Amino acid sequence: MSVKRIYLDNNATTPCDPRVVEAMLPFFYEMPGNAASRNHPFGWEAEEGVNQARQQIADLLDVDTKEVIFTSGATESDNLALKGVFEMYARKGNHIITLQTEHKAVLDSCKRIEKMGGEVTYLPVNRDGLVDLNELEAAITDKTILISVMWANNETGVIQPMKEIGDICAKHGVLFMSDATQAVGKIKTHPKKVGIHLMAFSAHKMYGPKGVGGLYVSRKNPRVKVTAQIDGGGHERGMRSGTLNVPGIVGLGKAAEIARLEMAEEAQRLSRLRDMLQKGLMDRLEECYVNGNEDHRMPHVTNISFKHVEGEGLMMTFNQDIAVSSGSACTSASLEPSYVLMALGLGDDLAHSSLRLSLGRFTKEEDIDYAIDAIAAGVNHMRDLSPIWEMYKEGVDLEKVVWTEH
Ligand SMILES: *Cc1c(COP(=O)(O)O)cnc(C)c1O
């Protein structure tokens, strides 16, 4: 039997859509120009490709083309937005508010900002992964310059109340930035409608190529400026120097166009498959818990804890066939439970026992049937081997057991 290869890790990265690859190809050889070369057709063609991509992205986000800055990806966009605002608005204040469940690109940028004299509030989230709006508003001080809240979480798919947060930011005259990497191209993300002033996104999370992304920067009401973090030829309106990655940008543009046209239908199809997958597992297995709010969640993601099963080990039972992520992160020394799940109030054990299953454009219904069988078999296998599961089945109250170390 041939090994199946089912990819349910689309939140880590998506495959590149063949239509995207096709759009990119001419820009590698036939049209090799530098988009900044103003004096020959090679340059003009490249610039034309970039202009079209900027338009495609502006259409997807419902913004002006001048508000789109190309970068190397969402990590760079997050860095540019946070550090760039911190530097540019230093005279206004030094305080930033964000969430404990943000991506490392935001959290580590904030840590750097703290080293540079900034103050950062890392707000907790509720059990379901949502921010408490009263707490958010109460955290604002007269030094607050920016609130940074991700649109959708990469581990749980939980969608934050963007419009409500935008209203709070507007009321207090604070800039609103969002890492929307997991949301752009999958659900409607119109920053102006919800009051976002800076928004990061990445091509490889929306069926485009790796190593290219963008940052939306509002130009009107208010006109936002960020201090460049990379100096050079003054590309991208002085905010991000460096020769533009023309094929990558063309790919990002094509990915945006496809997303705009197909997003609604795709979301419907994927949420049906996601629900099938989640229900299939929950029906077959006892002691499973869905992590994060299910009503405010991306259509293609589910994050499930399988009690008394270690997620990394579980993954090993089927990872030749099916790619998923676990709720553990490998650090240099050990396997750490996901800080996102810990912020939702899960204990170490439930965090370690979780899987993130993220579907995508190329997921088929038969993949879901296969995945339910394989994951359920894996969980049962792990539990059959587990003395803890045996004790649990015998009715031992595991909370009361005194464990000895040896
Ligand atoms: C993937 C991801 C990033 C990083 O994007 P890159 O383009 O890989 O740098 C940032 N934030 C979120 C929420 C992500 O999912």
Short mmCIF file of C-alpha atoms and ligand atoms in Angstrom, two decimals:
data_model
loop_
_atom_site.label_atom_id
_atom_site.label_comp_id
_atom_site.label_asym_id
_atom_site.label_seq_id
_atom_site.Cartn_x
_atom_site.Cartn_y
_atom_site.Cartn_z
CA MET A 1 0.00 0.00 0.00
CA SER A 2 1.33 3.38 -0.89
CA VAL A 3 1.71 5.89 1.88
CA LYS A 4 -0.98 8.53 1.89
CA ARG A 5 0.14 12.11 2.26
CA ILE A 6 -2.57 14.19 3.80
CA TYR A 7 -1.70 17.75 4.69
CA LEU A 8 -3.66 19.14 7.63
CA ASP A 9 -1.08 21.73 8.67
CA ASN A 10 -2.19 24.66 6.53
CA ASN A 11 -1.73 27.11 9.41
CA ALA A 12 2.00 26.40 9.32
CA THR A 13 2.12 27.10 5.60
CA THR A 14 -0.12 26.50 2.61
CA PRO A 15 0.86 24.87 -0.66
CA CYS A 16 1.34 27.34 -3.48
CA ASP A 17 -1.69 27.36 -5.78
CA PRO A 18 -0.61 26.22 -9.29
CA ARG A 19 -2.31 29.33 -10.72
CA VAL A 20 -0.03 31.43 -8.52
CA VAL A 21 3.06 29.59 -9.73
CA GLU A 22 1.97 30.11 -13.32
CA ALA A 23 1.60 33.85 -12.79
CA MET A 24 5.06 34.06 -11.21
CA LEU A 25 7.03 32.06 -13.78
CA PRO A 26 7.55 34.71 -16.51
CA PHE A 27 9.09 37.05 -13.97
CA PHE A 28 12.04 34.75 -13.34
CA TYR A 29 13.47 34.65 -16.86
CA GLU A 30 11.51 36.39 -19.58
CA MET A 31 10.87 39.50 -17.54
CA PRO A 32 13.88 39.69 -15.22
CA GLY A 33 13.87 43.44 -14.67
CA ASN A 34 14.31 45.38 -11.48
CA ALA A 35 11.06 47.19 -10.72
CA ALA A 36 13.12 50.26 -9.84
CA SER A 37 14.84 50.44 -13.26
CA ARG A 38 13.14 53.39 -14.89
CA ASN A 39 14.96 53.53 -18.21
CA HIS A 40 14.21 50.32 -20.11
CA PRO A 41 11.29 47.98 -20.82
CA PHE A 42 12.62 45.26 -18.50
CA GLY A 43 12.18 47.60 -15.59
CA TRP A 44 8.78 48.79 -16.80
CA GLU A 45 7.46 45.23 -17.14
CA ALA A 46 8.61 44.37 -13.65
CA GLU A 47 7.06 47.54 -12.29
CA GLU A 48 3.86 46.72 -14.13
CA GLY A 49 3.79 43.28 -12.48
CA VAL A 50 4.28 44.88 -9.07
CA ASN A 51 1.61 47.51 -9.74
CA GLN A 52 -0.90 44.88 -10.72
CA ALA A 53 -0.13 42.88 -7.58
CA ARG A 54 -0.53 45.98 -5.43
CA GLN A 55 -3.93 46.53 -7.02
CA GLN A 56 -4.96 42.92 -6.44
CA ILE A 57 -4.04 43.19 -2.77
CA ALA A 58 -5.71 46.59 -2.42
CA ASP A 59 -8.88 45.06 -3.89
CA LEU A 60 -8.80 42.14 -1.47
CA LEU A 61 -8.31 44.45 1.53
CA ASP A 62 -10.47 47.29 0.19
CA VAL A 63 -7.64 49.82 0.66
CA ASP A 64 -5.67 52.18 -1.58
CA THR A 65 -2.68 50.80 -3.48
CA LYS A 66 -0.47 53.43 -1.82
CA GLU A 67 -1.29 51.84 1.53
CA VAL A 68 0.37 48.51 0.68
CA ILE A 69 4.03 48.04 1.64
CA PHE A 70 5.76 44.87 0.45
CA THR A 71 8.01 43.00 2.88
CA SER A 72 9.63 39.58 3.19
CA GLY A 73 6.69 38.19 5.18
CA ALA A 74 4.55 38.72 8.21
CA THR A 75 7.45 38.48 10.66
CA GLU A 76 9.06 41.49 9.03
CA SER A 77 5.71 43.29 8.75
CA ASP A 78 5.06 42.79 12.47
CA ASN A 79 8.56 44.06 13.30
CA LEU A 80 8.15 47.08 11.04
CA ALA A 81 4.72 47.99 12.38
CA LEU A 82 5.59 47.67 16.06
CA LYS A 83 9.13 49.02 16.11
CA GLY A 84 8.33 51.54 13.40
CA VAL A 85 5.41 53.01 15.34
CA PHE A 86 7.36 52.90 18.61
CA GLU A 87 10.15 54.99 17.06
CA MET A 88 7.92 57.32 15.05
CA TYR A 89 5.53 58.14 17.90
CA ALA A 90 8.11 58.26 20.70
CA ARG A 91 7.16 61.82 21.56
CA LYS A 92 3.54 60.84 22.03
CA GLY A 93 4.15 57.91 24.36
CA ASN A 94 5.94 54.63 24.88
CA HIS A 95 3.18 52.22 25.86
CA ILE A 96 1.91 49.33 23.71
CA ILE A 97 -0.88 46.89 24.54
CA THR A 98 -1.00 43.39 23.09
CA LEU A 99 -2.19 39.88 23.98
CA GLN A 100 -0.39 36.95 25.55
CA THR A 101 -1.63 34.76 22.68
CA GLU A 102 0.01 36.76 19.88
CA HIS A 103 2.48 35.22 17.45
CA LYS A 104 6.15 35.29 18.46
CA ALA A 105 6.82 37.85 15.73
CA VAL A 106 4.71 40.30 17.75
CA LEU A 107 5.73 39.15 21.23
CA ASP A 108 9.45 39.15 20.50
CA SER A 109 9.22 42.56 18.79
CA CYS A 110 7.51 43.82 21.96
CA LYS A 111 10.28 42.32 24.11
CA ARG A 112 12.81 44.24 22.01
CA ILE A 113 10.76 47.41 22.41
CA GLU A 114 10.83 46.93 26.19
CA LYS A 115 14.63 46.77 26.00
CA MET A 116 14.55 50.04 24.06
CA GLY A 117 12.64 51.76 26.85
CA GLY A 118 9.09 50.90 25.88
CA GLU A 119 6.38 49.62 28.18
CA VAL A 120 4.24 46.74 27.03
CA THR A 121 1.08 45.30 28.57
CA TYR A 122 0.47 41.66 27.65
CA LEU A 123 -3.22 41.12 28.29
CA PRO A 124 -4.53 37.68 29.22
CA VAL A 125 -7.41 36.09 27.31
CA ASN A 126 -10.52 34.31 28.53
CA ARG A 127 -10.87 30.55 28.69
CA ASP A 128 -12.17 30.62 25.11
CA GLY A 129 -9.23 32.64 23.80
CA LEU A 130 -11.04 35.97 23.44
CA VAL A 131 -9.79 39.25 24.86
CA ASP A 132 -11.90 40.98 27.51
CA LEU A 133 -12.83 44.36 26.01
CA ASN A 134 -13.22 46.05 29.40
CA GLU A 135 -9.76 44.93 30.41
CA LEU A 136 -8.40 46.15 27.11
CA GLU A 137 -9.93 49.59 27.52
CA ALA A 138 -8.84 49.79 31.16
CA ALA A 139 -5.24 49.10 30.14
CA ILE A 140 -5.05 52.28 28.03
CA THR A 141 -3.05 55.11 29.61
CA ASP A 142 -2.10 58.56 28.36
CA LYS A 143 1.19 56.98 27.24
CA THR A 144 -0.48 54.35 25.04
CA ILE A 145 0.38 54.74 21.37
CA LEU A 146 -0.58 51.36 19.91
CA ILE A 147 -2.80 48.36 20.49
CA SER A 148 -1.76 45.21 18.63
CA VAL A 149 -4.27 42.36 18.43
CA MET A 150 -4.11 39.51 15.95
CA TRP A 151 -7.18 39.01 13.77
CA ALA A 152 -7.18 35.21 14.07
CA ASN A 153 -5.00 32.99 16.19
CA ASN A 154 -2.66 30.59 14.44
CA GLU A 155 -3.09 27.77 16.97
CA THR A 156 -6.79 27.87 17.78
CA GLY A 157 -8.26 29.85 14.88
CA VAL A 158 -10.07 32.11 17.38
CA ILE A 159 -11.16 35.41 15.83
CA GLN A 160 -10.94 38.49 18.05
CA PRO A 161 -13.68 41.17 18.04
CA MET A 162 -11.84 43.49 15.67
CA LYS A 163 -14.57 46.10 15.19
CA GLU A 164 -15.10 46.50 18.93
CA ILE A 165 -11.36 46.88 19.50
CA GLY A 166 -11.18 49.37 16.61
CA ASP A 167 -13.93 51.43 18.25
CA ILE A 168 -12.05 51.49 21.55
CA CYS A 169 -8.85 52.58 19.76
CA ALA A 170 -10.71 55.35 17.92
CA LYS A 171 -12.34 56.57 21.14
CA HIS A 172 -8.95 56.92 22.83
CA GLY A 173 -6.97 58.12 19.82
CA VAL A 174 -4.69 55.08 19.89
CA LEU A 175 -3.33 53.39 16.75
CA PHE A 176 -4.62 49.88 16.04
CA MET A 177 -2.34 47.29 14.50
CA SER A 178 -3.27 43.71 13.64
CA ASP A 179 -1.27 40.67 12.68
CA ALA A 180 -3.90 39.34 10.27
CA THR A 181 -1.67 36.67 8.74
CA GLN A 182 -4.07 33.82 9.46
CA ALA A 183 -7.17 35.72 8.39
CA VAL A 184 -6.24 37.52 5.17
CA GLY A 185 -7.43 35.59 2.13
CA LYS A 186 -9.63 33.28 4.19
CA ILE A 187 -12.24 35.57 5.72
CA LYS A 188 -13.12 39.17 4.90
CA THR A 189 -10.39 41.44 6.29
CA HIS A 190 -11.13 45.07 5.49
CA PRO A 191 -8.99 47.13 7.87
CA LYS A 192 -10.79 50.42 7.25
CA LYS A 193 -14.17 48.90 8.15
CA VAL A 194 -12.97 47.86 11.59
CA GLY A 195 -10.62 50.75 12.34
CA ILE A 196 -7.26 49.05 11.83
CA HIS A 197 -4.35 51.35 10.89
CA LEU A 198 -1.59 48.79 10.32
CA MET A 199 -2.10 45.19 9.24
CA ALA A 200 0.42 42.43 8.56
CA PHE A 201 -0.07 39.54 6.16
CA SER A 202 1.96 36.86 4.40
CA ALA A 203 1.73 35.14 1.01
CA HIS A 204 2.57 31.63 2.19
CA LYS A 205 -0.44 31.46 4.51
CA MET A 206 -2.79 32.16 1.59
CA TYR A 207 -1.56 29.82 -1.17
CA GLY A 208 1.24 32.13 -2.31
CA PRO A 209 5.02 31.71 -2.14
CA LYS A 210 7.17 31.83 1.00
CA GLY A 211 9.32 34.84 1.79
CA VAL A 212 6.99 37.63 0.72
CA GLY A 213 4.27 39.52 2.53
CA GLY A 214 3.01 42.96 3.21
CA LEU A 215 1.95 45.62 5.64
CA TYR A 216 -1.10 47.81 5.22
CA VAL A 217 -0.36 51.32 6.51
CA SER A 218 -3.26 53.78 6.67
CA ARG A 219 -2.68 57.00 4.69
CA LYS A 220 -5.86 58.85 5.58
CA ASN A 221 -7.72 59.51 8.84
CA PRO A 222 -5.17 59.14 10.27
CA ARG A 223 -2.09 59.27 8.07
CA VAL A 224 0.18 56.77 9.80
CA LYS A 225 3.94 56.76 9.47
CA VAL A 226 6.42 54.15 10.58
CA THR A 227 10.16 54.54 10.93
CA ALA A 228 11.93 52.27 8.46
CA GLN A 229 13.75 49.35 10.03
CA ILE A 230 15.75 48.55 6.89
CA ASP A 231 17.62 51.40 5.23
CA GLY A 232 18.69 51.48 1.62
CA GLY A 233 17.29 52.91 -1.58
CA GLY A 234 14.11 54.29 -0.10
CA HIS A 235 11.78 51.79 -1.75
CA GLU A 236 8.17 51.40 -0.66
CA ARG A 237 7.68 55.07 0.15
CA GLY A 238 10.78 55.04 2.31
CA MET A 239 9.34 52.53 4.75
CA ARG A 240 11.10 49.41 3.47
CA SER A 241 14.20 49.53 1.31
CA GLY A 242 15.43 46.66 -0.79
CA THR A 243 14.95 45.47 -4.38
CA LEU A 244 11.42 44.22 -4.70
CA ASN A 245 10.92 40.45 -4.93
CA VAL A 246 9.05 40.78 -8.22
CA PRO A 247 8.05 37.12 -8.80
CA GLY A 248 7.08 36.76 -5.13
CA ILE A 249 5.02 39.93 -5.19
CA VAL A 250 3.30 38.87 -8.41
CA GLY A 251 2.49 35.56 -6.69
CA LEU A 252 1.12 37.33 -3.63
CA GLY A 253 -1.04 39.47 -5.91
CA LYS A 254 -2.41 36.47 -7.77
CA ALA A 255 -3.07 34.69 -4.47
CA ALA A 256 -4.99 37.77 -3.29
CA GLU A 257 -7.08 37.84 -6.46
CA ILE A 258 -7.97 34.15 -6.20
CA ALA A 259 -8.81 34.59 -2.52
CA ARG A 260 -11.09 37.55 -3.23
CA LEU A 261 -13.03 35.58 -5.83
CA GLU A 262 -13.16 32.19 -4.10
CA MET A 263 -12.95 32.91 -0.38
CA ALA A 264 -16.65 32.74 0.45
CA GLU A 265 -17.24 29.41 -1.23
CA GLU A 266 -13.99 27.96 0.06
CA ALA A 267 -14.78 28.94 3.64
CA GLN A 268 -18.13 27.17 3.39
CA ARG A 269 -16.60 24.01 2.00
CA LEU A 270 -13.81 23.95 4.57
CA SER A 271 -16.01 24.64 7.56
CA ARG A 272 -18.18 21.69 6.56
CA LEU A 273 -15.13 19.43 6.32
CA ARG A 274 -13.66 20.84 9.54
CA ASP A 275 -16.92 20.16 11.36
CA MET A 276 -16.96 16.62 9.95
CA LEU A 277 -13.43 16.05 11.20
CA GLN A 278 -14.09 17.49 14.65
CA LYS A 279 -17.38 15.67 15.09
CA GLY A 280 -15.95 12.43 13.74
CA LEU A 281 -13.23 12.48 16.39
CA MET A 282 -15.45 13.66 19.24
CA ASP A 283 -18.06 10.99 18.46
CA ARG A 284 -15.53 8.20 18.45
CA LEU A 285 -13.38 9.21 21.38
CA GLU A 286 -14.18 10.10 24.96
CA GLU A 287 -12.45 12.83 26.93
CA CYS A 288 -11.71 15.20 24.04
CA TYR A 289 -12.00 18.96 24.32
CA VAL A 290 -12.06 21.65 21.66
CA ASN A 291 -9.77 24.55 22.52
CA GLY A 292 -10.95 28.08 21.81
CA ASN A 293 -14.29 29.69 21.05
CA GLU A 294 -16.12 27.67 18.40
CA ASP A 295 -18.46 30.49 17.35
CA HIS A 296 -15.67 32.96 16.66
CA ARG A 297 -13.27 30.73 14.82
CA MET A 298 -11.65 30.40 11.41
CA PRO A 299 -13.57 28.00 9.16
CA HIS A 300 -10.69 25.63 8.50
CA VAL A 301 -9.16 25.06 11.95
CA THR A 302 -9.85 22.95 14.99
CA ASN A 303 -7.64 22.47 18.01
CA ILE A 304 -8.49 19.44 20.15
CA SER A 305 -7.02 18.05 23.38
CA PHE A 306 -7.14 14.28 23.80
CA LYS A 307 -6.93 13.78 27.56
CA HIS A 308 -4.15 11.52 28.87
CA VAL A 309 -2.55 11.28 25.45
CA GLU A 310 0.73 12.96 24.73
CA GLY A 311 0.31 14.90 21.47
CA GLU A 312 3.83 14.47 20.11
CA GLY A 313 3.66 10.71 20.64
CA LEU A 314 0.19 10.58 19.14
CA MET A 315 1.45 12.39 16.06
CA MET A 316 4.19 9.78 15.61
CA THR A 317 1.54 7.09 15.16
CA PHE A 318 0.32 8.62 11.90
CA ASN A 319 2.78 11.29 10.78
CA GLN A 320 3.96 9.27 7.80
CA ASP A 321 0.46 9.71 6.40
CA ILE A 322 -0.95 12.85 7.94
CA ALA A 323 0.73 16.15 8.77
CA VAL A 324 -0.66 18.11 11.73
CA SER A 325 0.81 20.18 14.57
CA SER A 326 0.82 19.43 18.28
CA GLY A 327 0.37 21.78 21.21
CA SER A 328 3.99 21.42 22.18
CA ALA A 329 6.87 23.52 20.98
CA CYS A 330 10.39 22.24 20.80
CA THR A 331 12.74 24.60 22.60
CA SER A 332 16.45 24.01 22.91
CA ALA A 333 16.14 22.08 26.15
CA SER A 334 12.74 20.45 26.18
CA LEU A 335 9.24 20.13 24.84
CA GLU A 336 7.30 23.14 26.14
CA PRO A 337 3.51 23.28 26.23
CA SER A 338 2.05 25.87 23.87
CA TYR A 339 1.95 29.30 25.53
CA VAL A 340 -1.24 30.03 23.59
CA LEU A 341 -3.08 27.08 25.11
CA MET A 342 -1.63 27.85 28.55
CA ALA A 343 -3.05 31.38 28.21
CA LEU A 344 -6.47 29.80 27.67
CA GLY A 345 -6.04 28.20 31.09
CA LEU A 346 -5.19 24.67 30.01
CA GLY A 347 -2.82 22.81 32.28
CA ASP A 348 0.50 21.46 31.01
CA ASP A 349 -1.01 18.04 30.38
CA LEU A 350 -3.99 19.19 28.31
CA ALA A 351 -1.80 21.57 26.35
CA HIS A 352 0.65 18.76 25.59
CA SER A 353 -2.23 16.51 24.57
CA SER A 354 -3.56 18.78 21.86
CA LEU A 355 -3.45 18.66 18.09
CA ARG A 356 -4.01 21.53 15.69
CA LEU A 357 -5.77 20.37 12.55
CA SER A 358 -5.83 23.00 9.80
CA LEU A 359 -7.49 22.28 6.47
CA GLY A 360 -6.89 24.06 3.21
CA ARG A 361 -7.81 24.60 -0.42
CA PHE A 362 -6.48 21.19 -1.43
CA THR A 363 -8.07 19.15 1.36
CA LYS A 364 -10.55 16.59 0.05
CA GLU A 365 -13.46 14.91 1.80
CA GLU A 366 -11.77 11.52 1.57
CA ASP A 367 -8.76 12.99 3.42
CA ILE A 368 -11.06 13.79 6.32
CA ASP A 369 -12.46 10.24 6.49
CA TYR A 370 -8.94 8.86 6.46
CA ALA A 371 -7.74 11.33 9.10
CA ILE A 372 -10.60 10.52 11.47
CA ASP A 373 -9.77 6.79 11.27
CA ALA A 374 -6.03 7.31 11.68
CA ILE A 375 -6.19 9.84 14.52
CA ALA A 376 -8.85 7.89 16.43
CA ALA A 377 -6.80 4.72 16.05
CA GLY A 378 -3.74 6.60 17.29
CA VAL A 379 -5.51 7.94 20.35
CA ASN A 380 -6.89 4.50 21.21
CA HIS A 381 -3.47 2.94 20.73
CA MET A 382 -1.80 5.50 22.99
CA ARG A 383 -4.47 5.11 25.64
CA ASP A 384 -4.22 1.31 25.53
CA LEU A 385 -0.55 1.64 26.41
CA SER A 386 -1.09 4.24 29.10
CA PRO A 387 -1.18 3.28 32.79
CA ILE A 388 -2.75 6.66 33.51
CA TRP A 389 -5.60 5.95 31.14
CA GLU A 390 -6.05 2.55 32.81
CA MET A 391 -6.25 4.19 36.24
CA TYR A 392 -8.70 6.74 34.88
CA LYS A 393 -10.88 3.92 33.48
CA GLU A 394 -10.75 2.14 36.85
CA GLY A 395 -12.16 5.27 38.44
CA VAL A 396 -9.01 6.41 40.24
CA ASP A 397 -9.20 10.13 40.98
CA LEU A 398 -5.99 11.22 39.27
CA GLU A 399 -6.06 14.63 40.93
CA LYS A 400 -5.60 12.92 44.30
CA VAL A 401 -2.77 10.61 43.31
CA VAL A 402 0.53 11.49 44.92
CA TRP A 403 3.25 10.93 42.34
CA THR A 404 6.73 10.10 43.49
CA GLU A 405 9.75 10.98 41.47
CA HIS A 406 12.39 8.47 40.63
C1 LIG B 1 2.96 32.52 9.97
C2 LIG B 1 2.65 33.66 10.87
C3 LIG B 1 3.53 34.73 11.00
C4 LIG B 1 4.89 34.75 10.34
O1 LIG B 1 4.75 34.92 8.97
P1 LIG B 1 6.03 34.73 8.01
O2 LIG B 1 5.56 35.26 6.70
O3 LIG B 1 6.30 33.27 7.99
O4 LIG B 1 7.14 35.53 8.56
C5 LIG B 1 3.16 35.78 11.81
N1 LIG B 1 1.98 35.79 12.44
C6 LIG B 1 1.10 34.79 12.32
C7 LIG B 1 -0.19 34.85 13.05
C8 LIG B 1 1.40 33.68 11.54
O5 LIG B 1 0.54 32.69 11.45
#
